[in-house]
């Protein structure tokens, strides 16, 4: 399955944004269930995006 260039660009842009948000959240000093849930969600989204880019 071939992915269009415009879709690849969106995936790459969103991947970069997710990585930035993940890094920012991981550097926050307070503990929160919501923060940890968002970190886990971001990790999953990053993994999925990276898998799509490998196709």
Short mmCIF file of N, CA and C in Angstrom, two decimals:
data_model
loop_
_atom_site.label_atom_id
_atom_site.label_comp_id
_atom_site.label_asym_id
_atom_site.label_seq_id
_atom_site.Cartn_x
_atom_site.Cartn_y
_atom_site.Cartn_z
N UNK A 1 0.84 -1.18 0.00
CA UNK A 1 0.00 0.00 0.00
C UNK A 1 0.89 1.24 0.00
N UNK A 2 0.68 2.09 -0.96
CA UNK A 2 1.47 3.31 -1.08
C UNK A 2 0.75 4.47 -0.39
N UNK A 3 1.52 5.26 0.33
CA UNK A 3 0.97 6.41 1.03
C UNK A 3 1.34 7.67 0.25
N UNK A 4 0.37 8.54 0.03
CA UNK A 4 0.63 9.78 -0.70
C UNK A 4 1.60 10.67 0.07
N UNK A 5 2.33 11.46 -0.67
CA UNK A 5 3.33 12.36 -0.07
C UNK A 5 2.70 13.33 0.93
N UNK A 6 1.51 13.84 0.62
CA UNK A 6 0.86 14.78 1.54
C UNK A 6 0.49 14.11 2.86
N UNK A 7 0.09 12.84 2.79
CA UNK A 7 -0.23 12.10 4.01
C UNK A 7 1.04 11.85 4.82
N UNK A 8 2.12 11.50 4.14
CA UNK A 8 3.40 11.30 4.82
C UNK A 8 3.84 12.57 5.55
N UNK A 9 3.65 13.70 4.91
CA UNK A 9 4.02 14.97 5.52
C UNK A 9 3.21 15.22 6.79
N UNK A 10 1.92 14.93 6.75
CA UNK A 10 1.07 15.10 7.93
C UNK A 10 1.52 14.16 9.04
N UNK A 11 1.79 12.91 8.70
CA UNK A 11 2.24 11.94 9.70
C UNK A 11 3.55 12.40 10.34
N UNK A 12 4.49 12.85 9.53
CA UNK A 12 5.78 13.31 10.05
C UNK A 12 5.62 14.53 10.94
N UNK A 13 4.75 15.45 10.55
CA UNK A 13 4.51 16.66 11.34
C UNK A 13 3.88 16.31 12.67
N UNK A 14 2.88 15.45 12.64
CA UNK A 14 2.21 15.05 13.88
C UNK A 14 3.13 14.22 14.77
N UNK A 15 3.98 13.43 14.17
CA UNK A 15 4.96 12.64 14.92
C UNK A 15 5.92 13.56 15.66
N UNK A 16 6.42 14.56 14.99
CA UNK A 16 7.33 15.52 15.62
C UNK A 16 6.64 16.25 16.76
N UNK A 17 5.40 16.65 16.56
CA UNK A 17 4.65 17.35 17.61
C UNK A 17 4.41 16.44 18.81
N UNK A 18 4.09 15.18 18.56
CA UNK A 18 3.85 14.23 19.64
C UNK A 18 5.13 14.00 20.44
N UNK A 19 6.26 13.91 19.75
CA UNK A 19 7.54 13.72 20.45
C UNK A 19 7.88 14.93 21.32
N UNK A 20 7.59 16.11 20.83
CA UNK A 20 7.83 17.33 21.62
C UNK A 20 6.93 17.36 22.85
N UNK A 21 5.67 17.02 22.67
CA UNK A 21 4.74 17.01 23.81
C UNK A 21 5.15 15.95 24.83
N UNK A 22 5.56 14.78 24.34
CA UNK A 22 6.00 13.71 25.24
C UNK A 22 7.19 14.16 26.07
N UNK A 23 8.16 14.77 25.42
CA UNK A 23 9.34 15.25 26.13
C UNK A 23 8.97 16.30 27.18
N UNK A 24 8.09 17.20 26.81
CA UNK A 24 7.65 18.25 27.74
C UNK A 24 6.96 17.64 28.95
N UNK A 25 6.06 16.69 28.71
CA UNK A 25 5.34 16.05 29.81
C UNK A 25 6.28 15.26 30.71
N UNK A 26 7.22 14.56 30.12
CA UNK A 26 8.15 13.76 30.91
C UNK A 26 9.03 14.63 31.80
N UNK A 27 9.26 15.87 31.40
CA UNK A 27 10.10 16.78 32.17
C UNK A 27 9.35 17.52 33.27
N UNK A 28 8.02 17.43 33.29
CA UNK A 28 7.25 18.07 34.35
C UNK A 28 7.51 17.34 35.66
N UNK A 29 7.62 18.09 36.73
CA UNK A 29 8.00 17.49 38.01
C UNK A 29 6.83 16.95 38.82
N UNK A 30 5.62 17.39 38.56
CA UNK A 30 4.50 16.91 39.37
C UNK A 30 4.01 15.55 38.87
N UNK A 31 3.40 14.81 39.78
CA UNK A 31 2.83 13.50 39.44
C UNK A 31 1.33 13.65 39.26
N UNK A 32 0.80 12.99 38.26
CA UNK A 32 -0.63 13.08 37.99
C UNK A 32 -1.04 11.86 37.17
N UNK A 33 -2.20 11.31 37.50
CA UNK A 33 -2.72 10.19 36.73
C UNK A 33 -3.01 10.62 35.29
N UNK A 34 -3.53 11.83 35.12
CA UNK A 34 -3.82 12.33 33.77
C UNK A 34 -2.54 12.50 32.97
N UNK A 35 -1.50 13.01 33.61
CA UNK A 35 -0.21 13.18 32.93
C UNK A 35 0.32 11.82 32.47
N UNK A 36 0.29 10.84 33.36
CA UNK A 36 0.79 9.50 33.02
C UNK A 36 -0.04 8.86 31.92
N UNK A 37 -1.34 9.06 31.94
CA UNK A 37 -2.21 8.52 30.89
C UNK A 37 -1.89 9.16 29.54
N UNK A 38 -1.66 10.47 29.55
CA UNK A 38 -1.32 11.16 28.30
C UNK A 38 0.03 10.71 27.77
N UNK A 39 0.99 10.50 28.66
CA UNK A 39 2.31 10.01 28.24
C UNK A 39 2.17 8.65 27.57
N UNK A 40 1.38 7.77 28.16
CA UNK A 40 1.18 6.43 27.57
C UNK A 40 0.50 6.54 26.21
N UNK A 41 -0.50 7.39 26.10
CA UNK A 41 -1.19 7.59 24.83
C UNK A 41 -0.23 8.12 23.76
N UNK A 42 0.59 9.09 24.13
CA UNK A 42 1.56 9.65 23.19
C UNK A 42 2.55 8.59 22.73
N UNK A 43 3.02 7.77 23.64
CA UNK A 43 3.96 6.71 23.26
C UNK A 43 3.33 5.76 22.24
N UNK A 44 2.06 5.42 22.46
CA UNK A 44 1.36 4.55 21.51
C UNK A 44 1.18 5.22 20.16
N UNK A 45 0.81 6.51 20.17
CA UNK A 45 0.63 7.24 18.92
C UNK A 45 1.95 7.36 18.16
N UNK A 46 3.03 7.60 18.88
CA UNK A 46 4.35 7.70 18.25
C UNK A 46 4.73 6.37 17.62
N UNK A 47 4.51 5.28 18.34
CA UNK A 47 4.83 3.96 17.81
C UNK A 47 4.03 3.67 16.55
N UNK A 48 2.74 3.97 16.57
CA UNK A 48 1.89 3.74 15.40
C UNK A 48 2.34 4.57 14.21
N UNK A 49 2.67 5.84 14.45
CA UNK A 49 3.11 6.71 13.35
C UNK A 49 4.42 6.21 12.76
N UNK A 50 5.35 5.79 13.63
CA UNK A 50 6.63 5.29 13.13
C UNK A 50 6.44 4.01 12.32
N UNK A 51 5.50 3.17 12.73
CA UNK A 51 5.21 1.95 11.96
C UNK A 51 4.62 2.30 10.60
N UNK A 52 3.75 3.30 10.54
CA UNK A 52 3.17 3.71 9.26
C UNK A 52 4.24 4.23 8.31
N UNK A 53 5.20 4.94 8.86
CA UNK A 53 6.26 5.51 8.03
C UNK A 53 7.19 4.43 7.47
N UNK A 54 7.22 3.29 8.08
CA UNK A 54 8.07 2.19 7.62
C UNK A 54 7.46 1.41 6.46
N UNK A 55 6.15 1.59 6.22
CA UNK A 55 5.48 0.86 5.14
C UNK A 55 6.05 1.16 3.78
#
